[in-house]
mmCIF file of C-alpha atoms and ligand atoms in Angstrom:
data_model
loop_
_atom_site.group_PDB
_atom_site.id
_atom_site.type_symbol
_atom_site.label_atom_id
_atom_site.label_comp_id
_atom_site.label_asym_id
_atom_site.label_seq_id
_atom_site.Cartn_x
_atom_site.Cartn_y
_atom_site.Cartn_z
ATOM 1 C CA UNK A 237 20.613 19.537 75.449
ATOM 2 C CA UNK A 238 24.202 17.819 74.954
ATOM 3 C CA UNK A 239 25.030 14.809 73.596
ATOM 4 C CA UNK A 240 27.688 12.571 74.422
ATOM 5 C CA UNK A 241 30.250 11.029 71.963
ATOM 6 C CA UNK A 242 33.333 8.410 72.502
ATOM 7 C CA UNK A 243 36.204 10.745 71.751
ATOM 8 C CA UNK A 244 39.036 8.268 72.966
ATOM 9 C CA UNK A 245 39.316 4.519 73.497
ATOM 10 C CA UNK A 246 42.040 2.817 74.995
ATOM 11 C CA UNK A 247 42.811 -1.225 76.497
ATOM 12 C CA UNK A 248 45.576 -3.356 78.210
ATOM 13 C CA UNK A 249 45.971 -6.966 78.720
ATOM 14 C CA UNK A 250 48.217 -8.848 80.804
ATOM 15 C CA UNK A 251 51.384 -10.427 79.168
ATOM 16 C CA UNK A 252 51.253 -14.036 80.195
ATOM 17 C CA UNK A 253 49.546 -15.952 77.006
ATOM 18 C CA UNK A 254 47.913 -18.884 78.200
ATOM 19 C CA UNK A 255 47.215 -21.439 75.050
ATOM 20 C CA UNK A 256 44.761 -24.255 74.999
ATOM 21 C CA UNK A 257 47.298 -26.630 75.140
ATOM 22 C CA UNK A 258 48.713 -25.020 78.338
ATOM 23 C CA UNK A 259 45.013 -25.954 79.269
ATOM 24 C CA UNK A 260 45.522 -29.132 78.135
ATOM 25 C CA UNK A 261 48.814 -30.083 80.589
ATOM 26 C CA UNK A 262 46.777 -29.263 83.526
ATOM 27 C CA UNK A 263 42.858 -30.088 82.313
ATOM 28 C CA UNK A 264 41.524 -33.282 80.418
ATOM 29 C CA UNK A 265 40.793 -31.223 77.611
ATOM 30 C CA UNK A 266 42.097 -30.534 74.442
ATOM 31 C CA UNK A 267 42.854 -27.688 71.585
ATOM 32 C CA UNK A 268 40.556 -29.325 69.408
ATOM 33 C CA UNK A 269 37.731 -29.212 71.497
ATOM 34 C CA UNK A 270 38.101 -25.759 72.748
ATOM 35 C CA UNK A 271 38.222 -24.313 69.456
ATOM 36 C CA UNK A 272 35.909 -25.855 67.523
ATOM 37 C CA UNK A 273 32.963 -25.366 70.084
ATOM 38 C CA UNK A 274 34.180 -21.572 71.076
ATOM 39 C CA UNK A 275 37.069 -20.354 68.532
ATOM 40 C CA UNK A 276 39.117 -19.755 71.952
ATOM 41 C CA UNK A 277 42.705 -20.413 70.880
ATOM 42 C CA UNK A 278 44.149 -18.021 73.934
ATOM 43 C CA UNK A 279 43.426 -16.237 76.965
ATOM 44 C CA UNK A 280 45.630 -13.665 79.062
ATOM 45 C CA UNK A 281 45.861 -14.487 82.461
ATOM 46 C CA UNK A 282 47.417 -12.151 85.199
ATOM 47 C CA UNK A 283 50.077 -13.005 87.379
ATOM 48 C CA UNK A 284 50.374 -10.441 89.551
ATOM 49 C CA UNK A 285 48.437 -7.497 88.637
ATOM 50 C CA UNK A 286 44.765 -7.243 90.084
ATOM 51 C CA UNK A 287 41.236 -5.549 87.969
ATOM 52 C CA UNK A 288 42.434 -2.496 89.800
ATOM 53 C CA UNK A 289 46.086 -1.972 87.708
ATOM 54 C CA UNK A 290 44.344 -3.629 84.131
ATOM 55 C CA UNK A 291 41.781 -0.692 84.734
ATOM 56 C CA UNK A 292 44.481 2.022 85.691
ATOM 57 C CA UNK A 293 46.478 1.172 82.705
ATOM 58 C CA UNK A 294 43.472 2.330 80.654
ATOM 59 C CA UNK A 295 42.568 4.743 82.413
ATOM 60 C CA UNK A 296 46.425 6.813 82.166
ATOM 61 C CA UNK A 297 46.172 5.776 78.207
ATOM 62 C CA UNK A 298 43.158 7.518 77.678
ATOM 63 C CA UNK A 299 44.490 10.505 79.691
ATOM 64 C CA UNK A 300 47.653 10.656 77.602
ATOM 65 C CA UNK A 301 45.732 9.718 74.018
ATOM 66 C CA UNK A 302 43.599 12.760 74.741
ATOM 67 C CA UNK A 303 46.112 15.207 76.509
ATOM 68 C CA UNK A 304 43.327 15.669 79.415
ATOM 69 C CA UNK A 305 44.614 16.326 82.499
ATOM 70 C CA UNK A 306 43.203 13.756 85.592
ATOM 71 C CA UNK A 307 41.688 16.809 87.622
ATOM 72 C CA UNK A 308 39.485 17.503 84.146
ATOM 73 C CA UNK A 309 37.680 14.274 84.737
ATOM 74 C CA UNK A 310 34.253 14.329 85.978
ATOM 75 C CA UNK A 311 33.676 10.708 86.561
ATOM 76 C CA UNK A 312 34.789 7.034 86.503
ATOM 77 C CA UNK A 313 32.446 4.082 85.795
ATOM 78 C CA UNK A 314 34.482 0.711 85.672
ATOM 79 C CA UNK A 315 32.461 -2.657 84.698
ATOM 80 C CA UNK A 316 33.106 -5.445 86.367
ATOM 81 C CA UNK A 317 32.754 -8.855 88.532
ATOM 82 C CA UNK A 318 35.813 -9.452 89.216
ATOM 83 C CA UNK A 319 36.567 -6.231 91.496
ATOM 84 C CA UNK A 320 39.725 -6.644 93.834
ATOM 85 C CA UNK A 321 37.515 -5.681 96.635
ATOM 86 C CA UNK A 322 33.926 -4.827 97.309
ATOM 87 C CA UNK A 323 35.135 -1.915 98.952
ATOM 88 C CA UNK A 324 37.350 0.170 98.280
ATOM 89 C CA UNK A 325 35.613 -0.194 94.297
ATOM 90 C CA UNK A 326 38.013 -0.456 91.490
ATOM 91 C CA UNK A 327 36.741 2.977 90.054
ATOM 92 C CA UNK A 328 37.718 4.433 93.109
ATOM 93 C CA UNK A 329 41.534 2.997 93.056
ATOM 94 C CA UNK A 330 42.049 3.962 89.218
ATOM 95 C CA UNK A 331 40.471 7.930 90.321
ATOM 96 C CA UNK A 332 43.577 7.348 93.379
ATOM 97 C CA UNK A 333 46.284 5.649 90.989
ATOM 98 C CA UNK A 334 45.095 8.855 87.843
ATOM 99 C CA UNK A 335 44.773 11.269 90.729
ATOM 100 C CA UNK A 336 41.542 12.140 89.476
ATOM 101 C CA UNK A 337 40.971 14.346 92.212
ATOM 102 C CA UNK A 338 37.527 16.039 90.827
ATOM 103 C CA UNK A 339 35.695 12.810 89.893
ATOM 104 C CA UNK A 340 33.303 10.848 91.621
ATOM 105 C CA UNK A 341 33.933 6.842 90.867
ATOM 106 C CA UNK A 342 32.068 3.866 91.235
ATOM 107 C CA UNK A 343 31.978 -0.034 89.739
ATOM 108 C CA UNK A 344 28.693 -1.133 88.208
ATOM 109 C CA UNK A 345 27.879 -4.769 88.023
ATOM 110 C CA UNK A 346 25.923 -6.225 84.920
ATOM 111 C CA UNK A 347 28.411 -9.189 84.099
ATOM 112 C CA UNK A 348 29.027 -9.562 80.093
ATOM 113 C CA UNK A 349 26.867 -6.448 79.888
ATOM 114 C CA UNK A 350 28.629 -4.164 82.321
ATOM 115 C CA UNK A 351 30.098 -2.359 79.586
ATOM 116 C CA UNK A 352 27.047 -1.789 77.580
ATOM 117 C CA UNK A 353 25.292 -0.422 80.378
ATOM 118 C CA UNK A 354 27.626 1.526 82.066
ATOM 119 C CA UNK A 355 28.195 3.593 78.520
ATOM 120 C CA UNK A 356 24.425 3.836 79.035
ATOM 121 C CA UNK A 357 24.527 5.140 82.370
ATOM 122 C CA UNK A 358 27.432 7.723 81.264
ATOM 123 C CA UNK A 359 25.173 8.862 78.443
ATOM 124 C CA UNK A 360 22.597 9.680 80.676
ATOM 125 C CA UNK A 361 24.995 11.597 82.874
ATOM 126 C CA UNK A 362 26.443 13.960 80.413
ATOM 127 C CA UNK A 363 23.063 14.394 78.581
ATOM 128 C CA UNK A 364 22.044 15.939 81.855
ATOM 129 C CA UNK A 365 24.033 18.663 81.889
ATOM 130 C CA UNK A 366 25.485 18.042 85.533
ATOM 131 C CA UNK A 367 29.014 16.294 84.292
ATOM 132 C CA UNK A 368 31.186 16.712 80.867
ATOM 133 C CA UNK A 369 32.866 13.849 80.496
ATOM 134 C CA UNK A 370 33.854 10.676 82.176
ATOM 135 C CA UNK A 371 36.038 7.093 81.790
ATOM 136 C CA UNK A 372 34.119 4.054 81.316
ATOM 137 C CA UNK A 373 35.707 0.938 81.648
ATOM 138 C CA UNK A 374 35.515 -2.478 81.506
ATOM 139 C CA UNK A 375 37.931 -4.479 83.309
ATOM 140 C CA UNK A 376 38.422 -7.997 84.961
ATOM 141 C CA UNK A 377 40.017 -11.225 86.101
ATOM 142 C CA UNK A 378 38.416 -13.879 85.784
ATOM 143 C CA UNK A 379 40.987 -15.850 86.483
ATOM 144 C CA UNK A 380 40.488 -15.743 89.952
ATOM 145 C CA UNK A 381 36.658 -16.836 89.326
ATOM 146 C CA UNK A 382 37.540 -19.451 87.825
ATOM 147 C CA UNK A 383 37.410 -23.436 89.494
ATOM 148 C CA UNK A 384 41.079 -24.278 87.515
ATOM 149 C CA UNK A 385 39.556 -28.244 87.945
ATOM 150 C CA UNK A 386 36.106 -27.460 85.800
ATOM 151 C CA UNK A 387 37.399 -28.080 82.477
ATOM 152 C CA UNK A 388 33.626 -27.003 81.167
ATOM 153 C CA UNK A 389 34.235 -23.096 82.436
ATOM 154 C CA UNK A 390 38.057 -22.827 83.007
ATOM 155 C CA UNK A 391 38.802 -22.966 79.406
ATOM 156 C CA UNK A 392 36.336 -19.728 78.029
ATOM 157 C CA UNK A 393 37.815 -17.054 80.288
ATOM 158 C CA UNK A 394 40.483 -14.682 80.839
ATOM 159 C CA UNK A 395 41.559 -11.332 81.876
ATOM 160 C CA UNK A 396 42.145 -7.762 79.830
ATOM 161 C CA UNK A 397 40.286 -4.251 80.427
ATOM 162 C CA UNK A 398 39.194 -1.799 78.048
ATOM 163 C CA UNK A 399 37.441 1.537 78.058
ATOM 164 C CA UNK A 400 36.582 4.964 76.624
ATOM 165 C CA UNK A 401 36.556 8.995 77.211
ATOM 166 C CA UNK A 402 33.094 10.090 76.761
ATOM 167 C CA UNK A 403 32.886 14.095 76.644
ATOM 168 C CA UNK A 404 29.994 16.088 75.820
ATOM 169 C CA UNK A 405 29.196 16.819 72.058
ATOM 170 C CA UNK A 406 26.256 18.729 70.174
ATOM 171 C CA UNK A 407 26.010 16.155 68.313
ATOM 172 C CA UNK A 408 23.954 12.748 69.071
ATOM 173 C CA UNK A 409 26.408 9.728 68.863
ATOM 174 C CA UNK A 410 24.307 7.137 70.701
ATOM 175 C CA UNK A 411 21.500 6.664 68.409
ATOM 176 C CA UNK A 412 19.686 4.339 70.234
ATOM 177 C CA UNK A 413 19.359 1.736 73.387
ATOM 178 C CA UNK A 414 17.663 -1.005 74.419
ATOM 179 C CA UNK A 415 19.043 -2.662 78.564
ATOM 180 C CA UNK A 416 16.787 -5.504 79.370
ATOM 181 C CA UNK A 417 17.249 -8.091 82.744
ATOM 182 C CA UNK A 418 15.521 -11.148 83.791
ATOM 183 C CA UNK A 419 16.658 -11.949 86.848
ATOM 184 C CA UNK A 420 13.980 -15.136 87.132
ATOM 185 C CA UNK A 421 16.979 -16.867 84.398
ATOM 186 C CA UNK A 422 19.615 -16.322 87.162
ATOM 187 C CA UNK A 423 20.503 -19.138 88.510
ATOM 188 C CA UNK A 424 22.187 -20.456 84.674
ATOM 189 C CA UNK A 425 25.058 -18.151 85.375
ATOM 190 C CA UNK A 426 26.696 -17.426 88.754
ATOM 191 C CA UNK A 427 29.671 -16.395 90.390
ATOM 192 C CA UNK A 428 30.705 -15.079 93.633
ATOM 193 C CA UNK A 429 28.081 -16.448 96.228
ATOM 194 C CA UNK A 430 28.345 -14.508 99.753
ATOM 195 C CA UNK A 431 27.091 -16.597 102.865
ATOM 196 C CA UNK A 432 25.692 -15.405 106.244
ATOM 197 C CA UNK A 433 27.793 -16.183 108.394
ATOM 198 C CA UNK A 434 26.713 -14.214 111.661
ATOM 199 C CA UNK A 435 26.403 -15.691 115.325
ATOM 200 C CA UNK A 436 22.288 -14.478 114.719
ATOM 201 C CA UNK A 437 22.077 -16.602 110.786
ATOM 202 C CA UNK A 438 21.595 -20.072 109.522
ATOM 203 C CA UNK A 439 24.377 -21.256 107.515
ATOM 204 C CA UNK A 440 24.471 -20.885 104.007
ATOM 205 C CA UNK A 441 26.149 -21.243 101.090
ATOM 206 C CA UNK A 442 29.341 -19.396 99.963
ATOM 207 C CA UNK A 443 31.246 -20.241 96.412
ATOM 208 C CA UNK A 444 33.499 -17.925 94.698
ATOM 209 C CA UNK A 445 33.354 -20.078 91.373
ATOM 210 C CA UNK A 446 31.659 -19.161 87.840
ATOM 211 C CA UNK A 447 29.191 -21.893 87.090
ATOM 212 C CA UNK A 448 27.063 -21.970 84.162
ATOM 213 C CA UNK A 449 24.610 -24.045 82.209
ATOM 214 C CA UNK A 450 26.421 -23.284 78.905
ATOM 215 C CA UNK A 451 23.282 -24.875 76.651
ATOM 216 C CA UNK A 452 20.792 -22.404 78.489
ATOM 217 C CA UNK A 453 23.430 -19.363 78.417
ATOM 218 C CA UNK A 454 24.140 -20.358 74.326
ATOM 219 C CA UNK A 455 20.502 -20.965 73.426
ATOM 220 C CA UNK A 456 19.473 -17.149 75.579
ATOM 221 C CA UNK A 457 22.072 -15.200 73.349
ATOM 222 C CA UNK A 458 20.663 -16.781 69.925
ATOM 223 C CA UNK A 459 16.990 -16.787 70.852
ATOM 224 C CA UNK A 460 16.768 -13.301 73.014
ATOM 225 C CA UNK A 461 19.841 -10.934 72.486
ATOM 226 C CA UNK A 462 19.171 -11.685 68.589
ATOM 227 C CA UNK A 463 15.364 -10.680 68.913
ATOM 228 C CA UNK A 464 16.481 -7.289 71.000
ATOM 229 C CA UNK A 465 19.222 -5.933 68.023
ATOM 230 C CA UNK A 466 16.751 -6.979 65.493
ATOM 231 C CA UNK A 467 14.088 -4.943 66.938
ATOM 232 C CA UNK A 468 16.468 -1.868 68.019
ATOM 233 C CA UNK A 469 17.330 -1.765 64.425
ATOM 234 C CA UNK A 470 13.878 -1.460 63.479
ATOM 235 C CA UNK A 471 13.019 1.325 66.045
ATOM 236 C CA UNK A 472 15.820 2.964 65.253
ATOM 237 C CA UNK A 473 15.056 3.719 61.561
ATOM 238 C CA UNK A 474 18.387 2.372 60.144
ATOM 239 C CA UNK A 475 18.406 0.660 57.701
ATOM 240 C CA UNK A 476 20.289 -2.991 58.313
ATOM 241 C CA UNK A 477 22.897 -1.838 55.835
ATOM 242 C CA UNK A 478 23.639 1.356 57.792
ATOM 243 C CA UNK A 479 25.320 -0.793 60.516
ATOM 244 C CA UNK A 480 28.730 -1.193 59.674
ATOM 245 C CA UNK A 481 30.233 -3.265 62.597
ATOM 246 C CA UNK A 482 28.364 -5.350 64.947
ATOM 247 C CA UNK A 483 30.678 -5.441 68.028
ATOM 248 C CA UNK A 484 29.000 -8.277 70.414
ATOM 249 C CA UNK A 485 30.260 -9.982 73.449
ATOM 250 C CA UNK A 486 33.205 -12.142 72.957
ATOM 251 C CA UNK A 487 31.798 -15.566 74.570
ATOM 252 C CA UNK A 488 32.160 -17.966 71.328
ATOM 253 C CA UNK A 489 32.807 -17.295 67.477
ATOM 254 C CA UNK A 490 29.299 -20.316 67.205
ATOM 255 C CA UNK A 491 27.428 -17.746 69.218
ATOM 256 C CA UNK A 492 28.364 -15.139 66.543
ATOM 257 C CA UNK A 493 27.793 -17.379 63.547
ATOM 258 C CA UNK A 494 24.255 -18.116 64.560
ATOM 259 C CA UNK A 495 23.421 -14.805 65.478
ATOM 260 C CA UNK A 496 24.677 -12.970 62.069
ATOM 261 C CA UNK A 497 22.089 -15.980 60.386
ATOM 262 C CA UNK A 498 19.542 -14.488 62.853
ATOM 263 C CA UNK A 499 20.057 -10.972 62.375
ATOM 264 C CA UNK A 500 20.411 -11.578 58.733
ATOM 265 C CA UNK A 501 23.533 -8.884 57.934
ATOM 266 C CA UNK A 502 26.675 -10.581 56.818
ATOM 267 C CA UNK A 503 29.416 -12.281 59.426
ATOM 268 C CA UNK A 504 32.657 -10.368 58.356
ATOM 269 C CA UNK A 505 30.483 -7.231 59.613
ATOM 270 C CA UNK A 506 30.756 -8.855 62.801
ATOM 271 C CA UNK A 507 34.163 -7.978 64.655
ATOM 272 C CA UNK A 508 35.900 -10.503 66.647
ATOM 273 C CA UNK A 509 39.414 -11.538 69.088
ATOM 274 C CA UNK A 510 37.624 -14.040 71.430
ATOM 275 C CA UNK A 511 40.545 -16.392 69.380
ATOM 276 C CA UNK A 512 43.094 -14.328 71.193
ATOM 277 C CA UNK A 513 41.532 -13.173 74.521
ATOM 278 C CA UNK A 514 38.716 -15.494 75.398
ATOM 279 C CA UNK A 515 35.778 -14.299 77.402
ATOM 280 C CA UNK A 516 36.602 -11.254 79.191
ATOM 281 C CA UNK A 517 33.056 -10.638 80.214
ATOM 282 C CA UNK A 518 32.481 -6.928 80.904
ATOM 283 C CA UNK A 519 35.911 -5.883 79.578
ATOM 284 C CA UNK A 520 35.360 -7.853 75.987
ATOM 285 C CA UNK A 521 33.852 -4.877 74.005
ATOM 286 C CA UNK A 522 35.510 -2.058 74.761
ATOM 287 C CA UNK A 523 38.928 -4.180 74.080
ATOM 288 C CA UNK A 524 37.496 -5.281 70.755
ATOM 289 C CA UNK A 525 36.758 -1.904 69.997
ATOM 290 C CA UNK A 526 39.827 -0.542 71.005
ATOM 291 C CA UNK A 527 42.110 -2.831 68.950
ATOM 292 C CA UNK A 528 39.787 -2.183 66.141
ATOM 293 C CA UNK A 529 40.021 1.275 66.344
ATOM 294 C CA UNK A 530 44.230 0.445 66.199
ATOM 295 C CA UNK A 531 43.903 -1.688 63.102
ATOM 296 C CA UNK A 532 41.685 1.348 61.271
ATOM 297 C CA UNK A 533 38.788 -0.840 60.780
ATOM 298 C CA UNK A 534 36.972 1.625 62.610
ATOM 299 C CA UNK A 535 38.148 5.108 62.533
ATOM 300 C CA UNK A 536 36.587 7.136 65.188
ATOM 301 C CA UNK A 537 36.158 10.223 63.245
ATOM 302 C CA UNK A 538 32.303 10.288 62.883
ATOM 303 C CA UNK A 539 31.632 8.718 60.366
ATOM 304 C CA UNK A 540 30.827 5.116 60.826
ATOM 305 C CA UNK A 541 28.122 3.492 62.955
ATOM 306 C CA UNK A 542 28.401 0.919 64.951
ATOM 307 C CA UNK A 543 26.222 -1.506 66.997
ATOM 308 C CA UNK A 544 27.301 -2.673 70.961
ATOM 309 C CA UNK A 545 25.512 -5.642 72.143
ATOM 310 C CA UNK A 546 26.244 -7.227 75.409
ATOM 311 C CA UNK A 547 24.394 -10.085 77.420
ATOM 312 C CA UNK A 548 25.308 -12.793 79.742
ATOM 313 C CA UNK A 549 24.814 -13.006 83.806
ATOM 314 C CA UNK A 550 21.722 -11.787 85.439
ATOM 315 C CA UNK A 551 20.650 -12.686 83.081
ATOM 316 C CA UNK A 552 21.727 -9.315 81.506
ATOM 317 C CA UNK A 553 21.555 -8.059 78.097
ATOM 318 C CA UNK A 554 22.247 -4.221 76.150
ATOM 319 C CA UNK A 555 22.612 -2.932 72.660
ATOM 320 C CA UNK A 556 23.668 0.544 71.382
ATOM 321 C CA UNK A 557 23.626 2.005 68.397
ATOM 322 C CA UNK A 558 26.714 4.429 67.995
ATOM 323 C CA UNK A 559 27.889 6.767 65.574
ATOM 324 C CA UNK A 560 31.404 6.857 66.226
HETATM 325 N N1 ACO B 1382 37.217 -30.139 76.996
HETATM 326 C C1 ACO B 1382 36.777 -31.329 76.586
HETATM 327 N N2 ACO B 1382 35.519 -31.758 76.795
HETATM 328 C C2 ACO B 1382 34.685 -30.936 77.462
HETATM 329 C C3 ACO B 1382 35.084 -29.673 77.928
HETATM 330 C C4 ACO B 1382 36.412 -29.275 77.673
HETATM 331 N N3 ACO B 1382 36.908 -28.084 78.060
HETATM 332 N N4 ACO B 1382 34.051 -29.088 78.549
HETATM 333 C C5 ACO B 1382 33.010 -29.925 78.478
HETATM 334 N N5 ACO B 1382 33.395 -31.063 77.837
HETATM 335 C C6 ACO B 1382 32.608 -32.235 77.533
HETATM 336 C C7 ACO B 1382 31.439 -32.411 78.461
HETATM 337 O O1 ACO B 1382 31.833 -33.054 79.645
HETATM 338 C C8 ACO B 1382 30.524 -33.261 77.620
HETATM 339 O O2 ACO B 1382 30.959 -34.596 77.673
HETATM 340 P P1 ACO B 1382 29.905 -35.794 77.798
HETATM 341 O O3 ACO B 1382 29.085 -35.693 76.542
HETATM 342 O O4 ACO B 1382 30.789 -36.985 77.875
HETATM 343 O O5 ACO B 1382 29.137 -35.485 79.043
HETATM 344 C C9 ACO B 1382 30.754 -32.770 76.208
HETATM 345 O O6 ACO B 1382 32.021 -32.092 76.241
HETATM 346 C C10 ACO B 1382 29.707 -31.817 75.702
HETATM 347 O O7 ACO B 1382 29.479 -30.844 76.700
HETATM 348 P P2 ACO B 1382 28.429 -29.726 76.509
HETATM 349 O O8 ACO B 1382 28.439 -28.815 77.692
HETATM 350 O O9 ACO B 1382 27.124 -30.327 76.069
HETATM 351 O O10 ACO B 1382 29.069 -28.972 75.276
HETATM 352 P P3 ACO B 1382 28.401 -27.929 74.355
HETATM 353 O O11 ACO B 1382 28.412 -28.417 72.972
HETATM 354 O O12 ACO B 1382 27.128 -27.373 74.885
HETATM 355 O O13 ACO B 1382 29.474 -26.759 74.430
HETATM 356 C C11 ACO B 1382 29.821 -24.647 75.473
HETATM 357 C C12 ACO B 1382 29.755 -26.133 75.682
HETATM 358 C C13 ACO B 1382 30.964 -24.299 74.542
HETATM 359 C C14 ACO B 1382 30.060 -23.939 76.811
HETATM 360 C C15 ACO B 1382 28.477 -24.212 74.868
HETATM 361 O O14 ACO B 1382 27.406 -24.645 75.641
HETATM 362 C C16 ACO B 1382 28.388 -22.764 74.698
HETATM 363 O O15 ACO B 1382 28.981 -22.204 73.804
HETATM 364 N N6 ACO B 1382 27.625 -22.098 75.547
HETATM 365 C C17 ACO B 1382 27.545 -20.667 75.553
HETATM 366 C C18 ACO B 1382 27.984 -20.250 76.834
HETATM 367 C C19 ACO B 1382 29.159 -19.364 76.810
HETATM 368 O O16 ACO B 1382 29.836 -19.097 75.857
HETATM 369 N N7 ACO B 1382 29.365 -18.896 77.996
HETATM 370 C C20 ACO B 1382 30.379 -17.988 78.259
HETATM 371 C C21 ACO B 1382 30.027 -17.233 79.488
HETATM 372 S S1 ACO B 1382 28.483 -16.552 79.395
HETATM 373 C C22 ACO B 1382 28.544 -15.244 78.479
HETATM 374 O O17 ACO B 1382 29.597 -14.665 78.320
HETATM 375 C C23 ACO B 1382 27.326 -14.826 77.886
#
């Protein structure tokens, strides 16, 4: 049976830095505030490129990085919530913009997870036999989520995409998994809320906005996503030691503090660049990874493990254990 393994990795942001105090001239709000409750010092935010051309960018790097050529690729799974359009997806613009003639393409949706459990999904498809290899990405803008007047959600965003080549190995990379949903916790993080709107419907509701109850959506990540990478650890076999990076959803350097405490392994082991980038929801890990990969902290050769834990809307929440 193959395996699969993350041969390349790859990510692009948008120029324009936006700094808290930039927040600041528009928002009553203030640097202090944002970083001592999230470690958020800056976000990119596009100004004229949609998820579509973040995702593309990634997508050509990881072509030229691994001197694959576009018709080679067997499929394209991009992450995200902030697509350009529900249709076409933005997997099927990057296979268009890569001419990636031979691949199938599709977006997944699993908020601040997305990434997580589309590298999952990919797994699954190249342990089946049917496909060798395939792009996963996570990619968004948020920024156009966002209510600019909510200074309690405006300020923990912004926009980037990241991703990986995963190609068939004999070798097992992903050691283990562990994708978990309770969608009965929805309602304390939302976004994009379609109407009816039909001659034959009653009217209902439509709001493009993110909203969240931020003490709910903190408390879930310490309390739950904690409990699941603690007890993937354990079923794994590895020993806590044998992790040597944690790379978790950017959403707030407290989030990571408490959850190191919880986990009990020690905080530098846990990467981070939500100082830099914000939230980028699905596109957060694979950008971390990729600009860890560039500073040689991790050095994609084999011989390092890593753990991948993502969680936020749905609620939503993944872990991986990866040898990479
Ligand atoms: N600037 C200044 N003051 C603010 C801001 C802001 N940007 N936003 C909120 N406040 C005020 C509030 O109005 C409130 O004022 P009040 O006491 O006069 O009413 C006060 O600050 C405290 O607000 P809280 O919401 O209670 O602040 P809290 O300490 O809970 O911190 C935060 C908010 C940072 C969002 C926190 O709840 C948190 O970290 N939650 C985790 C959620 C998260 O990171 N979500 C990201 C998306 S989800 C995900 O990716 C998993």
């Amino acid at each position: 049976m193959p395996y699969s393994k993350i041969s390349q990795v790859a990510h692009y942001l948008p120029e324009q830095v936006v700094s808290n105090q930039a927040l600041a001239d528009i928002l009553d709000t203030n640097d202090e505030w944002i970083s001592s409750r999230t470690g958020i010092k800056n976000r990119r935010i596009s100004q004229n490129q949609s998820t579509s051309d973040l995702a593309s960018q990634v997508a050509l790097q990881l072509l030229e990085k691994s001197g694959m050529k576009a018709e080679t690729i067997d499929f394209i799974i991009v992450a995200t919530i902030s697509a350009d359009s529900i249709m076409p997806s933005v997997a099927a613009k990057v296979q268009a913009t890569i001419g990636a003639t031979n691949a199938f393409a599709f977006d997944l949706t699993a908020a601040c997870s997305g990434f997580v459990f589309a590298l999952a999904m990919a797994d699954k498809l190249i342990s089946s036999g049917a496909y060798c290899n395939g792009l996963v990405i996570g990619a968004e803008t948020l920024s156009k989520s966002l209510d600019w007047t909510d200074r309690s959600t405006a300020v923990l965003f912004g926009d980037g995409a990241g991703g990986v080549l995963l190609e068939s190995s004999e070798q097992k990379h992903i050691l283990a998994e562990s994708l978990n949903t309770d969608g009965s916790r929805g309602s304390s993080l939302t976004s994009g809320q379609n109407s009816l709107n039909s001659p034959f419907s009653e009217k209902s509701d439509s709001d493009p906005f993110i909203h969240m109850d931020g003490r709910a959506i903190f408390d879930f990540a310490i309390r739950d996503v904690s409990k699941n990478i603690k007890q993937l650890i354990e079923d794994s076999g590895l020993e806590k030691d044998g992790i040597d990076y944690f790379l978790l959803h950017q959403a707030n350097q407290r989030i990571l503090d408490k959850m190191a405490r919880k986990i009990a392994c020690p905080r530098e082991k846990f990467l981070e660049n939500m100082m830099d980038y914000g939230n980028t929801s699905a596109a957060s890990i694979p950008i971390l990874l990729s600009e860890s990969v560039a500073k040689g902290s991790i050095l994609l050769d084999g011989s390092q493990v890593v753990l991948f834990s993502g969680f936020g809307g749905g609620l939503t929440w993944g872990s991986l254990i990866v040898k990479i």
